[in-house]
Structure formats: C-alpha cells, structure tokens
PDB file of C-alpha atoms in Angstrom:
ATOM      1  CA  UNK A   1       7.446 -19.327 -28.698  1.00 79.00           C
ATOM      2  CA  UNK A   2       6.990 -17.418 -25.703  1.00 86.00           C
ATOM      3  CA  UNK A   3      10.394 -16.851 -24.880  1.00 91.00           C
ATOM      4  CA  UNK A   4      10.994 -15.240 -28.117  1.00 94.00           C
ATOM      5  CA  UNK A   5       8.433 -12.938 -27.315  1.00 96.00           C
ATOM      6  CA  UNK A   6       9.919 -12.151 -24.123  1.00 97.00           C
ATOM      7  CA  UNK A   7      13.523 -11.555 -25.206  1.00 98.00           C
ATOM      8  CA  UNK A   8      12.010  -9.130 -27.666  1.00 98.00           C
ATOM      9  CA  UNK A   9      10.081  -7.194 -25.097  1.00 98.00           C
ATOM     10  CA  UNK A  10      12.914  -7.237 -22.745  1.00 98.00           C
ATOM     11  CA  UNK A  11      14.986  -5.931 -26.206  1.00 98.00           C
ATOM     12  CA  UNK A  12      12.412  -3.296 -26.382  1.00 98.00           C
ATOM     13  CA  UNK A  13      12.310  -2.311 -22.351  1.00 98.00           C
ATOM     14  CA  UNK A  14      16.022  -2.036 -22.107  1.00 98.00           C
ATOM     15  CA  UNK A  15      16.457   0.502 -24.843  1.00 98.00           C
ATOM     16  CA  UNK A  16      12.952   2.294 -24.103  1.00 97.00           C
ATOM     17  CA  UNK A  17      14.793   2.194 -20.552  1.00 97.00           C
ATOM     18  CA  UNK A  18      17.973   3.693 -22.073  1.00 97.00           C
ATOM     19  CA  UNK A  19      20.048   1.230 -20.052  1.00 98.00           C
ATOM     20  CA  UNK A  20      23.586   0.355 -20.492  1.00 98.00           C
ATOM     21  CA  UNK A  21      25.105  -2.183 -21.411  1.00 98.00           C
ATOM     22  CA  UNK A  22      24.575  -5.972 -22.715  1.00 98.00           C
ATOM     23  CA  UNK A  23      20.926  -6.885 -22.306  1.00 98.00           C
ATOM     24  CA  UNK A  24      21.364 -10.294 -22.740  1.00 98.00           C
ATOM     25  CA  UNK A  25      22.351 -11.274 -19.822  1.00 98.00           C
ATOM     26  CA  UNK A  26      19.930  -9.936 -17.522  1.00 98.00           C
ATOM     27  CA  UNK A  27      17.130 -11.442 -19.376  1.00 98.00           C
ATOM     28  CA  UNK A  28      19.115 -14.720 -19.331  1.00 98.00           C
ATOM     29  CA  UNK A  29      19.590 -14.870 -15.573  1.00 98.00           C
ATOM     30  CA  UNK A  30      15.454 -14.077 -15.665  1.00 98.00           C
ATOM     31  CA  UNK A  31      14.847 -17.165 -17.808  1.00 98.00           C
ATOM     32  CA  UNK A  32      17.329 -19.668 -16.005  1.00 98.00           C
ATOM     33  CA  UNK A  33      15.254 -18.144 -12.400  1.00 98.00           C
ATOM     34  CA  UNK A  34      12.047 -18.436 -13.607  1.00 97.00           C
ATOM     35  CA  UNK A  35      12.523 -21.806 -14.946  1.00 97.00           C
ATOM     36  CA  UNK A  36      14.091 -23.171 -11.687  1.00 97.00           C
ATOM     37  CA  UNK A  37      12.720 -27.052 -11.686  1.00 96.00           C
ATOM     38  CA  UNK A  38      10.904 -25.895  -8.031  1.00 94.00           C
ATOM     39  CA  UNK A  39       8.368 -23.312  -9.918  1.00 93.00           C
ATOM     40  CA  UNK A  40       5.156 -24.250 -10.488  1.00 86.00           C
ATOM     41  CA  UNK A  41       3.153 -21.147 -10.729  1.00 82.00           C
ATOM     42  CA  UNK A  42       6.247 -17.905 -10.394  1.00 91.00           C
ATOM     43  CA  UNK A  43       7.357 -19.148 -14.158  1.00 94.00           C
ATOM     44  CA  UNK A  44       7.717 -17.139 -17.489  1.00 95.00           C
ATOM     45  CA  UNK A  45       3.911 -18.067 -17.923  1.00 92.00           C
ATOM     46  CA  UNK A  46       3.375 -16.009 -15.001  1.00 93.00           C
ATOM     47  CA  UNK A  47       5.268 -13.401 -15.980  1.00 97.00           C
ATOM     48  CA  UNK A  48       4.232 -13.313 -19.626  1.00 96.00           C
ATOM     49  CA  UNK A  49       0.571 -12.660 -18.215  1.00 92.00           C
ATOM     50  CA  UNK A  50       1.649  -9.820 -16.132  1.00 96.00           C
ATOM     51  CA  UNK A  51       2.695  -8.124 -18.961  1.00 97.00           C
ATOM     52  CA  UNK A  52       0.115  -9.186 -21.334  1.00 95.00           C
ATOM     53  CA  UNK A  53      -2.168  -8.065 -18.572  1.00 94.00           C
ATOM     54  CA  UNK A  54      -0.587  -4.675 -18.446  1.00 96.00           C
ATOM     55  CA  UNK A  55      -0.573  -3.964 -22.033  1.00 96.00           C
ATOM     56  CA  UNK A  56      -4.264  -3.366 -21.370  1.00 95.00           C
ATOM     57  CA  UNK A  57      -3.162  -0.375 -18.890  1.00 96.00           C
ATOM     58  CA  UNK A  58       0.081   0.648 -20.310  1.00 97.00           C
ATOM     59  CA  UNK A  59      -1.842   4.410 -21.269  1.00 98.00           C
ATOM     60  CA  UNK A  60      -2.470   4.711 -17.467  1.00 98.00           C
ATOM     61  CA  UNK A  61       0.720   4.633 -16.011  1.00 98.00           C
ATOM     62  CA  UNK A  62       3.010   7.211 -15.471  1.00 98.00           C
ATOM     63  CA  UNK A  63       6.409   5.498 -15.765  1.00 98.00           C
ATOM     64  CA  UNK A  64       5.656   2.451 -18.170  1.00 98.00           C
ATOM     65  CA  UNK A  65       8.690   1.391 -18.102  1.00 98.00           C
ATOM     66  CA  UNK A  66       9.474   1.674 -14.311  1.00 98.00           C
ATOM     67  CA  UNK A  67       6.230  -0.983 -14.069  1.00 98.00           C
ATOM     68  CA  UNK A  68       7.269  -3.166 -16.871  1.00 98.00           C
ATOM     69  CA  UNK A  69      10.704  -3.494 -15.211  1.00 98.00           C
ATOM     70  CA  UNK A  70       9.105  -4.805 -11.736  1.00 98.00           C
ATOM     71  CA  UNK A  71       6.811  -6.544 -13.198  1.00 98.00           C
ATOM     72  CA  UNK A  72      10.055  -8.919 -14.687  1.00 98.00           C
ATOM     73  CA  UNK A  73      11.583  -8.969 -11.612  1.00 98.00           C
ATOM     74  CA  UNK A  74       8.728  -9.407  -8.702  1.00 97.00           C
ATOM     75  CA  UNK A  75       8.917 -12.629  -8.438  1.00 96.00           C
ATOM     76  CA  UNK A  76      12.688 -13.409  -9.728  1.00 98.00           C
ATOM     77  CA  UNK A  77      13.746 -14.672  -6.024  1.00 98.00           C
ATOM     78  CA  UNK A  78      11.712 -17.447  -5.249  1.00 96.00           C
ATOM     79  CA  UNK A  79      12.131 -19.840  -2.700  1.00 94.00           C
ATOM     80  CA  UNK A  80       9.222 -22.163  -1.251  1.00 92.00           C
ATOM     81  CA  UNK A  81       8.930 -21.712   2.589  1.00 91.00           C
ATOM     82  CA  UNK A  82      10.861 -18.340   2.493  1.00 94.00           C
ATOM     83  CA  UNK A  83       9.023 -14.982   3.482  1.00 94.00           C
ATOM     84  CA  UNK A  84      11.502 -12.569   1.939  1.00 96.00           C
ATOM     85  CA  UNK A  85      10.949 -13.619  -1.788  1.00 96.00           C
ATOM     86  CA  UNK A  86       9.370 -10.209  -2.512  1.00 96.00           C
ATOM     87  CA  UNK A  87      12.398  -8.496  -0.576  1.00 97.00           C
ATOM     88  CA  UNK A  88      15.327 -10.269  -1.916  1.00 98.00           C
ATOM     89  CA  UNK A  89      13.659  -9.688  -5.278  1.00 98.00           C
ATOM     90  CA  UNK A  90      13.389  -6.092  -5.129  1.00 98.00           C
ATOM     91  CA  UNK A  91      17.201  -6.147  -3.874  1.00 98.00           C
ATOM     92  CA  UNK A  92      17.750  -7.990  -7.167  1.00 98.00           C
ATOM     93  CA  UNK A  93      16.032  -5.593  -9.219  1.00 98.00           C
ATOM     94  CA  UNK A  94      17.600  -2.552  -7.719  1.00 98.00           C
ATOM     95  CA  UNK A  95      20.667  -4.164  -8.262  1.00 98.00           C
ATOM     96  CA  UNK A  96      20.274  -4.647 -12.257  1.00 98.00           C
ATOM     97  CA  UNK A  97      18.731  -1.300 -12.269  1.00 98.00           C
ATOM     98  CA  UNK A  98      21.976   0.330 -10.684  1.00 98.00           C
ATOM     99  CA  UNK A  99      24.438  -2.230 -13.023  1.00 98.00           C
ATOM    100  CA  UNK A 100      22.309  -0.536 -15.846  1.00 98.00           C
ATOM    101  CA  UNK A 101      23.071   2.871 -14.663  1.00 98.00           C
ATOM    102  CA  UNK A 102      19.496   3.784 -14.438  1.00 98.00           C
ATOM    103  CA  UNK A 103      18.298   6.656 -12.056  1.00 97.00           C
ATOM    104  CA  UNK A 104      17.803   6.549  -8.311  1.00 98.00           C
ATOM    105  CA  UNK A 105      14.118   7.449  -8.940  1.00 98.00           C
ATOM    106  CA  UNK A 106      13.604   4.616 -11.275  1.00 98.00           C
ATOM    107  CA  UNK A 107      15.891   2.184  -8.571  1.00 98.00           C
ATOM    108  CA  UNK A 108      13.258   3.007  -5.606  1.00 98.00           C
ATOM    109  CA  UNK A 109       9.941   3.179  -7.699  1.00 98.00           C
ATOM    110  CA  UNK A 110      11.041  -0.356  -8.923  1.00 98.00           C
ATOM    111  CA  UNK A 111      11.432  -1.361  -5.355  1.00 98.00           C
ATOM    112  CA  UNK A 112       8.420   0.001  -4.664  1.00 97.00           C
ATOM    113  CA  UNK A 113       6.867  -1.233  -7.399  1.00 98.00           C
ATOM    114  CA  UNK A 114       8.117  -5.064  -6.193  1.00 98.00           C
ATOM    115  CA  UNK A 115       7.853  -4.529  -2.522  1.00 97.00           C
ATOM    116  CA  UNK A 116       3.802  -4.383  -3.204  1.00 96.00           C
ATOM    117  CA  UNK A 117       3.337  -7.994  -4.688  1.00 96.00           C
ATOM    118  CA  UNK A 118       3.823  -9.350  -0.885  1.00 92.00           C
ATOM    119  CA  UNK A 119       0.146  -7.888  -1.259  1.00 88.00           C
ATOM    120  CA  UNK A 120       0.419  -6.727   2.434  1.00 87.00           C
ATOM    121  CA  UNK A 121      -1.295  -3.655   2.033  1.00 88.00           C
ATOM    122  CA  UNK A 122      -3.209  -1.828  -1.233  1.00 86.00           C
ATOM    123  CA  UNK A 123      -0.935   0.729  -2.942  1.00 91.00           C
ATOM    124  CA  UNK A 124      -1.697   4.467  -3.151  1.00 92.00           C
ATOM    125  CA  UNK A 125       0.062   4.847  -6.034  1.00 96.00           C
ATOM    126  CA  UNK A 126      -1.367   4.120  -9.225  1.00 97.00           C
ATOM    127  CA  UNK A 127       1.979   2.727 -11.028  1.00 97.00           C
ATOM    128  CA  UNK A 128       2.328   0.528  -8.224  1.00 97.00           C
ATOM    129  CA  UNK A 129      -1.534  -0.341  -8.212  1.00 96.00           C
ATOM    130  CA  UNK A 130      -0.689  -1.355 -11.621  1.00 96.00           C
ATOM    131  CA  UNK A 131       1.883  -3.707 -10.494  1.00 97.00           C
ATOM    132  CA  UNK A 132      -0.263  -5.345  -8.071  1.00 96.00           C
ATOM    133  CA  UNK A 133      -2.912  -5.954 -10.303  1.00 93.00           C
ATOM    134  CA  UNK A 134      -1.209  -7.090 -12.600  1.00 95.00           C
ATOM    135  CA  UNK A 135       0.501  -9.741 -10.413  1.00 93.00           C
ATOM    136  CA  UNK A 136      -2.895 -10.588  -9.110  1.00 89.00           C
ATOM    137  CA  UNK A 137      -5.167 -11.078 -12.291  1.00 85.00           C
ATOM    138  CA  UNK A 138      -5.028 -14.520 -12.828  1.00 79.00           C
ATOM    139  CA  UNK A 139      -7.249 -14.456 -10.111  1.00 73.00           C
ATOM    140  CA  UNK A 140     -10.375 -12.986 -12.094  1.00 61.00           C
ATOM    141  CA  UNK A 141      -8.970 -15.906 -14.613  1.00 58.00           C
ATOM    142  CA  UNK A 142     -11.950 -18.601 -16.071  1.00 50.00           C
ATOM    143  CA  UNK A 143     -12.618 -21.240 -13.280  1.00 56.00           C
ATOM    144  CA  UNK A 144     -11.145 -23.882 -14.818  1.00 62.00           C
ATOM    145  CA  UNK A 145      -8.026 -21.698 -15.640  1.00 54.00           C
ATOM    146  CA  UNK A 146      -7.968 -20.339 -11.869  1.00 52.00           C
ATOM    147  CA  UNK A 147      -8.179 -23.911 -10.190  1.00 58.00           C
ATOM    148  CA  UNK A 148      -5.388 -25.058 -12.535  1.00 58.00           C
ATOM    149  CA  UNK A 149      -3.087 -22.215 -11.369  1.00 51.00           C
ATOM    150  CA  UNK A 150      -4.123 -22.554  -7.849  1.00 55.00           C
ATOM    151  CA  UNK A 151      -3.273 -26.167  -7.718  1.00 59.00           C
ATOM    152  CA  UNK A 152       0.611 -25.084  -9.427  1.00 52.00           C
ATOM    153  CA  UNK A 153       0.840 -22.505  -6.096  1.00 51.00           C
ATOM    154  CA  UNK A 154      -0.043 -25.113  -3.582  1.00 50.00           C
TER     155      UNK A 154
END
C-alpha cells in the first residue's frame, strides 16, 4: 500500500533529519492535505513519484534530505484558482522544519527548494534542480500515462 511506504520513508527522513519530536503527525497532516477530495493530480501519487523519481539522483545531491523534505511539502497547500500555492507551501514547510528544531540552513534551502516548483525560472542550484525535476518528470511519462495526468490537472 502506498501509504505504508510513505509513512516508512517519512519514518526514515525524520530520523535521517534528526528532527524532534512525534513524527506522526506531520506526516498525518501530509496525508489528510494531499488527499483533500479537490486533488486530482497534487495527491500522494504525485508525491510518491517525486520521490521514486529522486531515488534515481539521491547520489547527486548535496543535502538529500533537505530535497526529500521539499519534495513532501511542495505541493502541501493547494488550492485551485490560487497563485500562492507554492508560497504558502514553503511557509508550511518552514514552519514544520522550525517545530522540528531543524537548522536555519535547512529552513531556507527547503524554501528554496519549494519556492522553485512555481517553475518560474530554472534553478542554479543543483539540489534545487533536483527538486524541480523531480516535480516535473511525469512529464517525460509514456503518452498514455502523460495524457491521463494531464487530464487530472485540468
């Protein structure tokens, strides 16, 4: 079931992370978001591919876990017709991040890290590269696959 697989890698990030407290609840508030009856495309699926997708580049980044960690929360704010999605998601993140007591480098690469899935401009940086492709691959998905997941965004 994929959201076994998910609390397990969240399990995994939050102690690789060495975050405090109960990680539980984070990843609970994740699943309730990312099931919100308005998704069709921003859903666990999505994120499950993002970090299937960056398994294949974990060697390449420089802070794994800083990427893993936006990659669950890029699209946790998600409201149809609103601009500020990416915004008010990397406020959320930050947020955890902070609650968790991690460091202020790892609360404003995060940031980062989500800020660049608005896709306004390409990254410099290669850990936030990574993000962004990672958010973007289901576009080099099979045709079949890509028209199905284009149909769930529109």
């Amino acid at each position: 079931m994929i959201e076994d697989w998910l609390r397990d890698r969240w399990l995994a990030l939050w102690k690789n992370m060495g975050a405090r407290g109960d990680p539980l609840p984070p990843f609970q508030n994740l699943v309730r978001r990312y099931r919100e009856p308005h998704r069709k495309y921003h859903t666990l699926g999505h994120i499950a591919h993002c970090l299937k997708e960056f398994e294949y580049a974990r060697h390449l980044a420089k802070h794994p876990d800083q990427v893993e960690f936006a990659l669950w929360y890029h699209d946790a704010i998600y409201e149809i017709g609103r601009k500020d999605n990416e915004e008010r998601s990397a406020q959320f993140a930050s947020a955890v991040a902070q609650g968790a007591g991690l460091n202020r480098a790892f609360v404003n690469d995060v940031t980062r890290h989500v800020l660049a899935t608005m896709h306004a401009v390409v990254p410099e940086e290669s850990d936030t590269q990574l993000v962004a492709d990672a958010d973007l691959s289901s576009l080099g998905a099979l045709p079949e696959v890509f028209a199905r997941l284009n149909r769930n965004i529109r």
